[in-house]
CSV table of C-alpha atoms and ligand atoms in Angstrom, one decimal:
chain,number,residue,atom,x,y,z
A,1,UNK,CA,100.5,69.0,107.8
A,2,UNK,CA,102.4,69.7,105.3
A,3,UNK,CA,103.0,73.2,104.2
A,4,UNK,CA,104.0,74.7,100.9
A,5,UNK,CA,101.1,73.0,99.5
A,6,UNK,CA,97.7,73.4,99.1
A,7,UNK,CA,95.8,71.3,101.7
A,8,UNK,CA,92.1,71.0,102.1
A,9,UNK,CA,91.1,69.2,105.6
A,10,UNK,CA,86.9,68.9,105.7
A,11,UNK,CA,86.1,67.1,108.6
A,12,UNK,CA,85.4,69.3,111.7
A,13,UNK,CA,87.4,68.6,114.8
A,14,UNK,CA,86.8,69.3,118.5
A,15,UNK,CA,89.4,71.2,120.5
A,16,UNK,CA,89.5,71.3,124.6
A,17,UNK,CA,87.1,74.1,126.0
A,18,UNK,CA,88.1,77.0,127.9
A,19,UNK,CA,91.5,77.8,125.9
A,20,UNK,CA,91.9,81.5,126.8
A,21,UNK,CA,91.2,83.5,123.5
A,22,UNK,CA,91.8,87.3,123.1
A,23,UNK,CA,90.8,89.5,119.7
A,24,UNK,CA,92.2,92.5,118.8
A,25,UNK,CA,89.3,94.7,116.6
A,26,UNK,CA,86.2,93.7,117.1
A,27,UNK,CA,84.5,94.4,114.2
A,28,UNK,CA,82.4,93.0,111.5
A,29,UNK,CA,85.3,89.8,111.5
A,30,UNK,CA,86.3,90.4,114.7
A,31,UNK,CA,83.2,90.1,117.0
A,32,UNK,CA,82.1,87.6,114.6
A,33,UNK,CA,84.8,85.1,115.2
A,34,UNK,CA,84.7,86.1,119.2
A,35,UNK,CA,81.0,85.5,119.3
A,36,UNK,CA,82.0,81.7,117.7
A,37,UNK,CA,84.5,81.0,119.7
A,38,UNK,CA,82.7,81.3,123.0
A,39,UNK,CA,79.6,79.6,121.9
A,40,UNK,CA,82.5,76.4,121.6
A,41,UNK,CA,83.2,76.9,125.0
A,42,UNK,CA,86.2,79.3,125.1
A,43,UNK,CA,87.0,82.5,127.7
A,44,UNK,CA,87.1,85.9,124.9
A,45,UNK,CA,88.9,88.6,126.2
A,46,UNK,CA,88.1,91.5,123.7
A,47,UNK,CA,90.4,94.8,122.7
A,48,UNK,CA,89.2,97.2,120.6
A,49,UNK,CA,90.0,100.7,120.0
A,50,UNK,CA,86.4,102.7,121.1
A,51,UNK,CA,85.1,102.0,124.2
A,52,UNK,CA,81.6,101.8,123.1
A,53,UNK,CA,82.4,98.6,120.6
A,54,UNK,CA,83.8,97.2,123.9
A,55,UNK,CA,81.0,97.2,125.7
A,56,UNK,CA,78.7,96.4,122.8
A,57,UNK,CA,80.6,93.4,122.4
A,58,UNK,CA,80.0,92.8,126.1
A,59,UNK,CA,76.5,93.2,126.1
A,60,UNK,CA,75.8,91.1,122.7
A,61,UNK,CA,77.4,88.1,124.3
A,62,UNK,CA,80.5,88.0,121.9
A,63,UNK,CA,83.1,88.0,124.4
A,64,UNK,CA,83.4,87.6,128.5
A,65,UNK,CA,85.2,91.1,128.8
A,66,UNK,CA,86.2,94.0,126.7
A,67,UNK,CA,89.2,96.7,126.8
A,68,UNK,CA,90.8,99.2,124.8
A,69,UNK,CA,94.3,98.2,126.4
A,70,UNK,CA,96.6,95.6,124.6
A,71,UNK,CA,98.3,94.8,128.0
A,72,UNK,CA,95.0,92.9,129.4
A,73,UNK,CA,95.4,90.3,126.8
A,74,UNK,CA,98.5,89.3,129.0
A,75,UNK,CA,97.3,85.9,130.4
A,76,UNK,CA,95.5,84.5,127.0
A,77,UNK,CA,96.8,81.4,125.1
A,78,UNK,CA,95.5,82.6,121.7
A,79,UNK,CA,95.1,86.0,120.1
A,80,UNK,CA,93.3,86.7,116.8
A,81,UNK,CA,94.3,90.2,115.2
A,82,UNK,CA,91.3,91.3,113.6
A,83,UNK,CA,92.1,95.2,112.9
A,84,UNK,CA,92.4,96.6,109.0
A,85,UNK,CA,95.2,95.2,107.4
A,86,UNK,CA,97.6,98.5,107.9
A,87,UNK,CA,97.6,98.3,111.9
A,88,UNK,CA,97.8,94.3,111.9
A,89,UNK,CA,102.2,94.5,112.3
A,90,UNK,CA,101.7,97.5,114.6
A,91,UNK,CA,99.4,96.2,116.5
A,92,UNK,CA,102.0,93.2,117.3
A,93,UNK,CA,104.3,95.2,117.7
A,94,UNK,CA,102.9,96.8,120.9
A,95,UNK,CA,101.3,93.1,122.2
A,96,UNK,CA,104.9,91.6,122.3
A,97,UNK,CA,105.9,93.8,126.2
A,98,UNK,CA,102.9,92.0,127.4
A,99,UNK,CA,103.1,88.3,126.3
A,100,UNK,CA,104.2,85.1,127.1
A,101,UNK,CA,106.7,83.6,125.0
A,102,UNK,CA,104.1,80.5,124.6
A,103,UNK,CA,100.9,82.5,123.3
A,104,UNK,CA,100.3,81.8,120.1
A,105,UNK,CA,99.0,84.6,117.7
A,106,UNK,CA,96.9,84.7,114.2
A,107,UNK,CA,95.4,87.2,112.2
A,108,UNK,CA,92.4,87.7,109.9
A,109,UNK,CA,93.8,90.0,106.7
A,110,UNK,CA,93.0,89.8,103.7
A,111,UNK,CA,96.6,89.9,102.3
A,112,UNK,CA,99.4,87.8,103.7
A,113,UNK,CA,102.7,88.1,101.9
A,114,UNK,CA,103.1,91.6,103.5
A,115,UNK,CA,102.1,90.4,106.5
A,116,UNK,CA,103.4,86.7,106.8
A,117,UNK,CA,107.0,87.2,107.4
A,118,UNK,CA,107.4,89.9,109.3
A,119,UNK,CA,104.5,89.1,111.6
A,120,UNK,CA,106.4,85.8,112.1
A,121,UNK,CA,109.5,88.2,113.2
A,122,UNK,CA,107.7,90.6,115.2
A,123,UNK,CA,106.7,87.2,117.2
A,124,UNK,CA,107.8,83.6,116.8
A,125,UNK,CA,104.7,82.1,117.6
A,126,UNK,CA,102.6,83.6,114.7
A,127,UNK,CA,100.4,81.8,111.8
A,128,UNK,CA,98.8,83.5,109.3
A,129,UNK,CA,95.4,83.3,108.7
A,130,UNK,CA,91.9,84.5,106.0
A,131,UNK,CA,89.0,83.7,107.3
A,132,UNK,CA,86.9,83.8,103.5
A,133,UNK,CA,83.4,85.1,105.0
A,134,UNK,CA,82.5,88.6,105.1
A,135,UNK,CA,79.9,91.2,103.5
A,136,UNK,CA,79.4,94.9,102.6
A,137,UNK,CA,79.0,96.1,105.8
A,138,UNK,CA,81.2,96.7,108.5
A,139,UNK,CA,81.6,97.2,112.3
A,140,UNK,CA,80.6,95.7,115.1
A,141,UNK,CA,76.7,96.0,114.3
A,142,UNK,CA,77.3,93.9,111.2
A,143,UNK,CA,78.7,90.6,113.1
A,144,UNK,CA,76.5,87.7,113.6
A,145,UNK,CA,77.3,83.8,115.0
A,146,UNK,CA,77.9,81.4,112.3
A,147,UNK,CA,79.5,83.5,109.5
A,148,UNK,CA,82.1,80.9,108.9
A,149,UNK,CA,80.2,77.7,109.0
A,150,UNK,CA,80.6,76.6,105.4
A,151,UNK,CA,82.8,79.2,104.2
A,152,UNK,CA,86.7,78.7,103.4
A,153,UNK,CA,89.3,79.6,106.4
A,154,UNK,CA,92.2,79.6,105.1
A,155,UNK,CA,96.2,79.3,107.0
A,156,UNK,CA,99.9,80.9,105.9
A,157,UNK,CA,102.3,78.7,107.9
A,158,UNK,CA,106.0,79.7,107.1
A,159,UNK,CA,108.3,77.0,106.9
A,160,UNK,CA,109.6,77.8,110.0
A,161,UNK,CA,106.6,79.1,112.0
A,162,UNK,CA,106.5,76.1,115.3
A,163,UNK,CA,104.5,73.2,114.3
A,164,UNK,CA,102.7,73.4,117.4
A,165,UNK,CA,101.3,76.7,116.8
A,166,UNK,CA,99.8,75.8,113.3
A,167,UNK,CA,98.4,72.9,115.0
A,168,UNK,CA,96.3,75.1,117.8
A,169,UNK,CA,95.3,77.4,115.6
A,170,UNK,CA,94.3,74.8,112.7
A,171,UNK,CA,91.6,72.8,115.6
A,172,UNK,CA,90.5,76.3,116.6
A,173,UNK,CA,89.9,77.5,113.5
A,174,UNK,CA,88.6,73.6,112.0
A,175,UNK,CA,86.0,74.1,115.0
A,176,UNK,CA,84.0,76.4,112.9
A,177,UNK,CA,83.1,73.9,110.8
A,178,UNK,CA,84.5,76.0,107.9
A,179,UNK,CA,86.3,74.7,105.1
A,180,UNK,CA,89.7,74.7,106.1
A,181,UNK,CA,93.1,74.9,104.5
A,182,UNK,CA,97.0,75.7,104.2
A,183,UNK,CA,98.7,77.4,101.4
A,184,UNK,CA,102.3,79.4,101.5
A,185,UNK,CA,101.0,83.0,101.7
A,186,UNK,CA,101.8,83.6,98.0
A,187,UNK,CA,99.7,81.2,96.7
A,188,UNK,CA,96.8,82.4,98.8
A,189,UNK,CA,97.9,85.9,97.5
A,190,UNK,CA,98.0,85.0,93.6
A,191,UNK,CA,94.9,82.9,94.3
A,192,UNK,CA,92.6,85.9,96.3
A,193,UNK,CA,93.5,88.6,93.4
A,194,UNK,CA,92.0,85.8,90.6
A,195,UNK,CA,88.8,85.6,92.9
A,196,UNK,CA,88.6,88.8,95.1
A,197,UNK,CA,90.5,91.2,94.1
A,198,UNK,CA,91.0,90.8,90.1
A,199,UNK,CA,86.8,91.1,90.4
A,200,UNK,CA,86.7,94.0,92.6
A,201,UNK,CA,88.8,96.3,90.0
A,202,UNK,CA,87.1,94.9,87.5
A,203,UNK,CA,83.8,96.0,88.5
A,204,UNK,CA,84.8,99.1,89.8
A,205,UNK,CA,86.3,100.0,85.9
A,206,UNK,CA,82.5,98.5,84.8
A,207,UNK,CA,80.8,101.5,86.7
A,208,UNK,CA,83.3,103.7,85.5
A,209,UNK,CA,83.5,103.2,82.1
A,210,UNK,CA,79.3,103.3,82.2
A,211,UNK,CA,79.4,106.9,83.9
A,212,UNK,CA,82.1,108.3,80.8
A,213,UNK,CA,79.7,107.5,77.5
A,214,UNK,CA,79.5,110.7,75.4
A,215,UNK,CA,76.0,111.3,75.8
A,216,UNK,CA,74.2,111.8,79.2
A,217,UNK,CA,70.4,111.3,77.9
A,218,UNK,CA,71.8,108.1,77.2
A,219,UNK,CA,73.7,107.6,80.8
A,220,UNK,CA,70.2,108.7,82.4
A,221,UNK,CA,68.0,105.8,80.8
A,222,UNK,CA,71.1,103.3,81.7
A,223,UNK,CA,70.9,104.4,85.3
A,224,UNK,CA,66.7,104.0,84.8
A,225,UNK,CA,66.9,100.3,83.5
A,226,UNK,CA,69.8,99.0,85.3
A,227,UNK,CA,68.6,95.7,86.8
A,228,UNK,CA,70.1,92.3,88.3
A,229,UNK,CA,72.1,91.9,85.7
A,230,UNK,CA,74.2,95.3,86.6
A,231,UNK,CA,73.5,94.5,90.2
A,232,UNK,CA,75.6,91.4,89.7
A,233,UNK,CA,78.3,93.0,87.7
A,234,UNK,CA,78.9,96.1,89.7
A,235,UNK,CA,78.2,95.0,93.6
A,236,UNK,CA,81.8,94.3,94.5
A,237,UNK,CA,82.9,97.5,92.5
A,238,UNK,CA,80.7,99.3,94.2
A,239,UNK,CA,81.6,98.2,97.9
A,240,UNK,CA,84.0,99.3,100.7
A,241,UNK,CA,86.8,102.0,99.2
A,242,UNK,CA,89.2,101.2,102.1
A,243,UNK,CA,88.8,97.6,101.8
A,244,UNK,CA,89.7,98.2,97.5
A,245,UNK,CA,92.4,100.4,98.6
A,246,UNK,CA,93.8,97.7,100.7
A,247,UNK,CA,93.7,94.8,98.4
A,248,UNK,CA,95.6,97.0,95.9
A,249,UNK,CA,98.5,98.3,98.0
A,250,UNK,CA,99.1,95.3,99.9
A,251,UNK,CA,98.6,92.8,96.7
A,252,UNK,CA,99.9,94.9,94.3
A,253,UNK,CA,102.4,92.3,92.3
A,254,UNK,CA,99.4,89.5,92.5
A,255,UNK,CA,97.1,91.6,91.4
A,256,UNK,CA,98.9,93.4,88.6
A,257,UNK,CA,99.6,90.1,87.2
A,258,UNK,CA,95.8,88.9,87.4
A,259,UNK,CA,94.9,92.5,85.8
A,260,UNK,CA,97.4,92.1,82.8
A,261,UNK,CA,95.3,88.9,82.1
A,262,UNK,CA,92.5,90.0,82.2
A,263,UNK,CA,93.5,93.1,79.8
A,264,UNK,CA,95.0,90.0,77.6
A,265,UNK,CA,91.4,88.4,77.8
A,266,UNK,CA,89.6,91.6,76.9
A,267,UNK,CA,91.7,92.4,73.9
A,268,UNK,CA,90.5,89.0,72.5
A,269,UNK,CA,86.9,89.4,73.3
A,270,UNK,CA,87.4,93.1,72.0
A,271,UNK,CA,89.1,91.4,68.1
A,272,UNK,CA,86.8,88.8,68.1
A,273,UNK,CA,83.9,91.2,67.8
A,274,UNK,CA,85.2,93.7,65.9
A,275,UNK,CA,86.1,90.9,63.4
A,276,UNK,CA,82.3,89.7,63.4
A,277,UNK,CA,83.9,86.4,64.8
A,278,UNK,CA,80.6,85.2,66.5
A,279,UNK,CA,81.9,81.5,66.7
A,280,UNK,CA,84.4,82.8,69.3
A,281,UNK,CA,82.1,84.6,70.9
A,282,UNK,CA,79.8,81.7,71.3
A,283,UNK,CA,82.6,79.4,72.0
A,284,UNK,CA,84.2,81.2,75.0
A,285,UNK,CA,80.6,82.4,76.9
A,286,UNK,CA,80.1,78.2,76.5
A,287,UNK,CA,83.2,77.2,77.8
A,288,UNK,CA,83.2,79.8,80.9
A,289,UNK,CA,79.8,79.1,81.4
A,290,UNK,CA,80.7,75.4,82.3
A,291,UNK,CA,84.5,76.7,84.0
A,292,UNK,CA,82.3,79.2,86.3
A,293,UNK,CA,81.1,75.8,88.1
A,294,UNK,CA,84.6,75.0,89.5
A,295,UNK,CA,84.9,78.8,91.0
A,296,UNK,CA,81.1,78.1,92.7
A,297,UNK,CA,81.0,74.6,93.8
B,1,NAP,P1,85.8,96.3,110.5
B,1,NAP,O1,84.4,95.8,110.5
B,1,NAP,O2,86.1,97.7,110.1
B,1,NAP,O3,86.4,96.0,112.0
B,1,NAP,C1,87.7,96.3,112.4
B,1,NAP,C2,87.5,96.9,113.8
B,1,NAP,O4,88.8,97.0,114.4
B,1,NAP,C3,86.9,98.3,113.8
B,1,NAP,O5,85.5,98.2,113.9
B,1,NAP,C4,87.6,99.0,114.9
B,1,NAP,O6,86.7,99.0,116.0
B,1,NAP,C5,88.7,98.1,115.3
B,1,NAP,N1,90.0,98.7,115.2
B,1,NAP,C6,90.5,99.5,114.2
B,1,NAP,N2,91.8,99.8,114.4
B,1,NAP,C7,92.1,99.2,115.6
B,1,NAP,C8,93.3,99.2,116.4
B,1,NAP,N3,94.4,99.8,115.9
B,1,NAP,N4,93.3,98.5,117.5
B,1,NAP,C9,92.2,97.8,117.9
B,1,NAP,N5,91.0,97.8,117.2
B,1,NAP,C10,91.0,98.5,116.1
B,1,NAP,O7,86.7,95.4,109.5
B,1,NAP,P2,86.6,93.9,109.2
B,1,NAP,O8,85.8,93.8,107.9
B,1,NAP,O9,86.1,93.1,110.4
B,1,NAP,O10,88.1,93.5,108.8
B,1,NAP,C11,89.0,93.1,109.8
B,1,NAP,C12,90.1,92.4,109.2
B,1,NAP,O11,89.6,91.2,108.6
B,1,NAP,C13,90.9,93.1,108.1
B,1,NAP,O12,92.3,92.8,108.3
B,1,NAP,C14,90.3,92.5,106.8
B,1,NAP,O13,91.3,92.5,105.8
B,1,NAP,C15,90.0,91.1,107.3
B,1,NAP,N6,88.9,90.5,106.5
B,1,NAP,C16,87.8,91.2,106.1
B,1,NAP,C17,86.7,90.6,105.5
B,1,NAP,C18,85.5,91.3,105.0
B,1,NAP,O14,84.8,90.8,104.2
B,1,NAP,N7,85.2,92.5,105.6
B,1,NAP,C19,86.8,89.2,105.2
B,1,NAP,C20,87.9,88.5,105.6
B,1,NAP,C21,89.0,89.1,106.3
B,1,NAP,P3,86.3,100.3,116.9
B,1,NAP,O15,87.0,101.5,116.3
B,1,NAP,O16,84.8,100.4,116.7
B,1,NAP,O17,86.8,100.0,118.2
């Protein structure tokens, strides 16, 4: 596979059972992807940071044992990091006394350029990984089966990173019948702040500039007769603060760069009304209306 570009593979594949798995946070993503992975077959040794999410996964079927100590992942072949993105390096960092040199491991963040490269030299054997499903919730009590089926997964190779280890992970991951495929880690940055992250400060700033009208009379009846259409507009705005926080601070050039577009794009919409130029108007809600397709099929 070749890497550096962006590859789409469709077809599911079927890996051997019983590779020995082991995920680190076993959250909303987390248990999610456990609970997957054994239903194909696999052994899920979970490690998570409370004791109760251990046994919770335990006792919902999502994986075959549970700790809160890094060192009983010793003995798996395959290890998905599934913590927030700011303990994913440290989180290596303390797996590597316990390893073999031949265990292979991924992660789940949302980012990957800050997490890519030094991952990769934290631990040879490491390939980057996004799983593209999720929703507002979080935690263990939010993870069902079958949350990837459908939805894009998507993998960070380095140049470098051991063919064989891209290869493991890719059937693992291709398994889930998800829509799989392989970008350098800044593309898939530049490309998640256009369609993730670009929205989520956008909407946010919607709310905002909503609550700072001049007149609150006004403010109250907008609250009163927000419908769908403000559902729509301000649900990812509205969502997880950490998660926002995140995308920001470890996106930051890829997301500043989609922002000052957008601010390009608003100016525009901004002259062509105050210039009564309804023709533009007209012309750019037709032509997005038939570009939002692409972003939705
Ligand atoms: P989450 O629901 O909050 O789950 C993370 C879990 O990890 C927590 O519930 C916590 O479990 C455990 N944890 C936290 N720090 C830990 C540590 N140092 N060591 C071991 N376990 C730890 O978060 P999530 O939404 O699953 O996100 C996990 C990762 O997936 C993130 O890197 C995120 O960027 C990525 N991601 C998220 C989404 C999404 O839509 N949410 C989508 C794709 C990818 P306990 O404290 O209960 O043990």
């Amino acid at each position: 596979l070749a890497v550096g570009i962006v590859t789409k593979l469709n077809t599911p594949i079927v890996v051997e059972l019983n590779m020995k798995i082991g995920i680190v946070g076993l959250g909303l993503i987390g248990a999610s992807l456990a609970g997957d992975l054994r239903q194909l077959g696999h052994d899920l040794s979970g490690v998570s940071r409370q004791i109760e999410t251990c046994e919770t996964a335990v006792s919902r079927g999502m994986v075959d044992r549970a700790s809160t100590e890094l060192g009983s992942l010793q003995d798996t072949e395959v290890i998905f990091i599934c913590t927030p993105i700011a303990s994913i390096l440290s989180t290596i960092e303390q797996l590597v006394p316990h390893l073999a040199p031949t265990t292979i491991i991924t992660d789940a963040g949302s980012v990957k350029g800050a997490i890519a490269s030094p991952a990769s030299q934290l631990w040879r054997n490491f390939v980057g990984g996004h799983p593209m499903a999720g929703k507002a919730e979080s935690g263990i009590s939010a993870a069902e089966l079958g949350m990837f089926a459908g939805n894009p997964y998507i993998l960070t190779p380095l140049p470098d990173t051991p063919s064989h280890a891209i290869e493991v992970v890719t059937k693992l991951v291709r398994a889930l019948d998800c829509r799989f495929y392989l970008a350098t880690p800044e593309q898939h940055d530049r490309a998640v702040a256009w369609i993730s992250h670009l929205p989520v400060m956008v909407s946010t700033s919607l709310i905002s500039a909503c609550l700072h009208g001049d007149d609150m009379e006004v403010l109250t009846l907008a609250q009163n007769l927000a419908s769908s259409g403000f559902k729509d507009t301000s649900r990812v705005g509205g969502g997880n603060p950490e998660l926002g926080r995140m995308m920001a601070e470890y996106n930051r050039d890829a997301l500043l760069r989609s922002l000052r577009q957008y601010q390009v794009e608003l100016e525009g919409t901004i002259d062509a009304i105050e210039s009564h130029n309804w023709e533009q108007i007209q012309g750019l809600l037709a032509q997005n209306q038939i570009a939002r397709n692409k972003f939705l099929n």
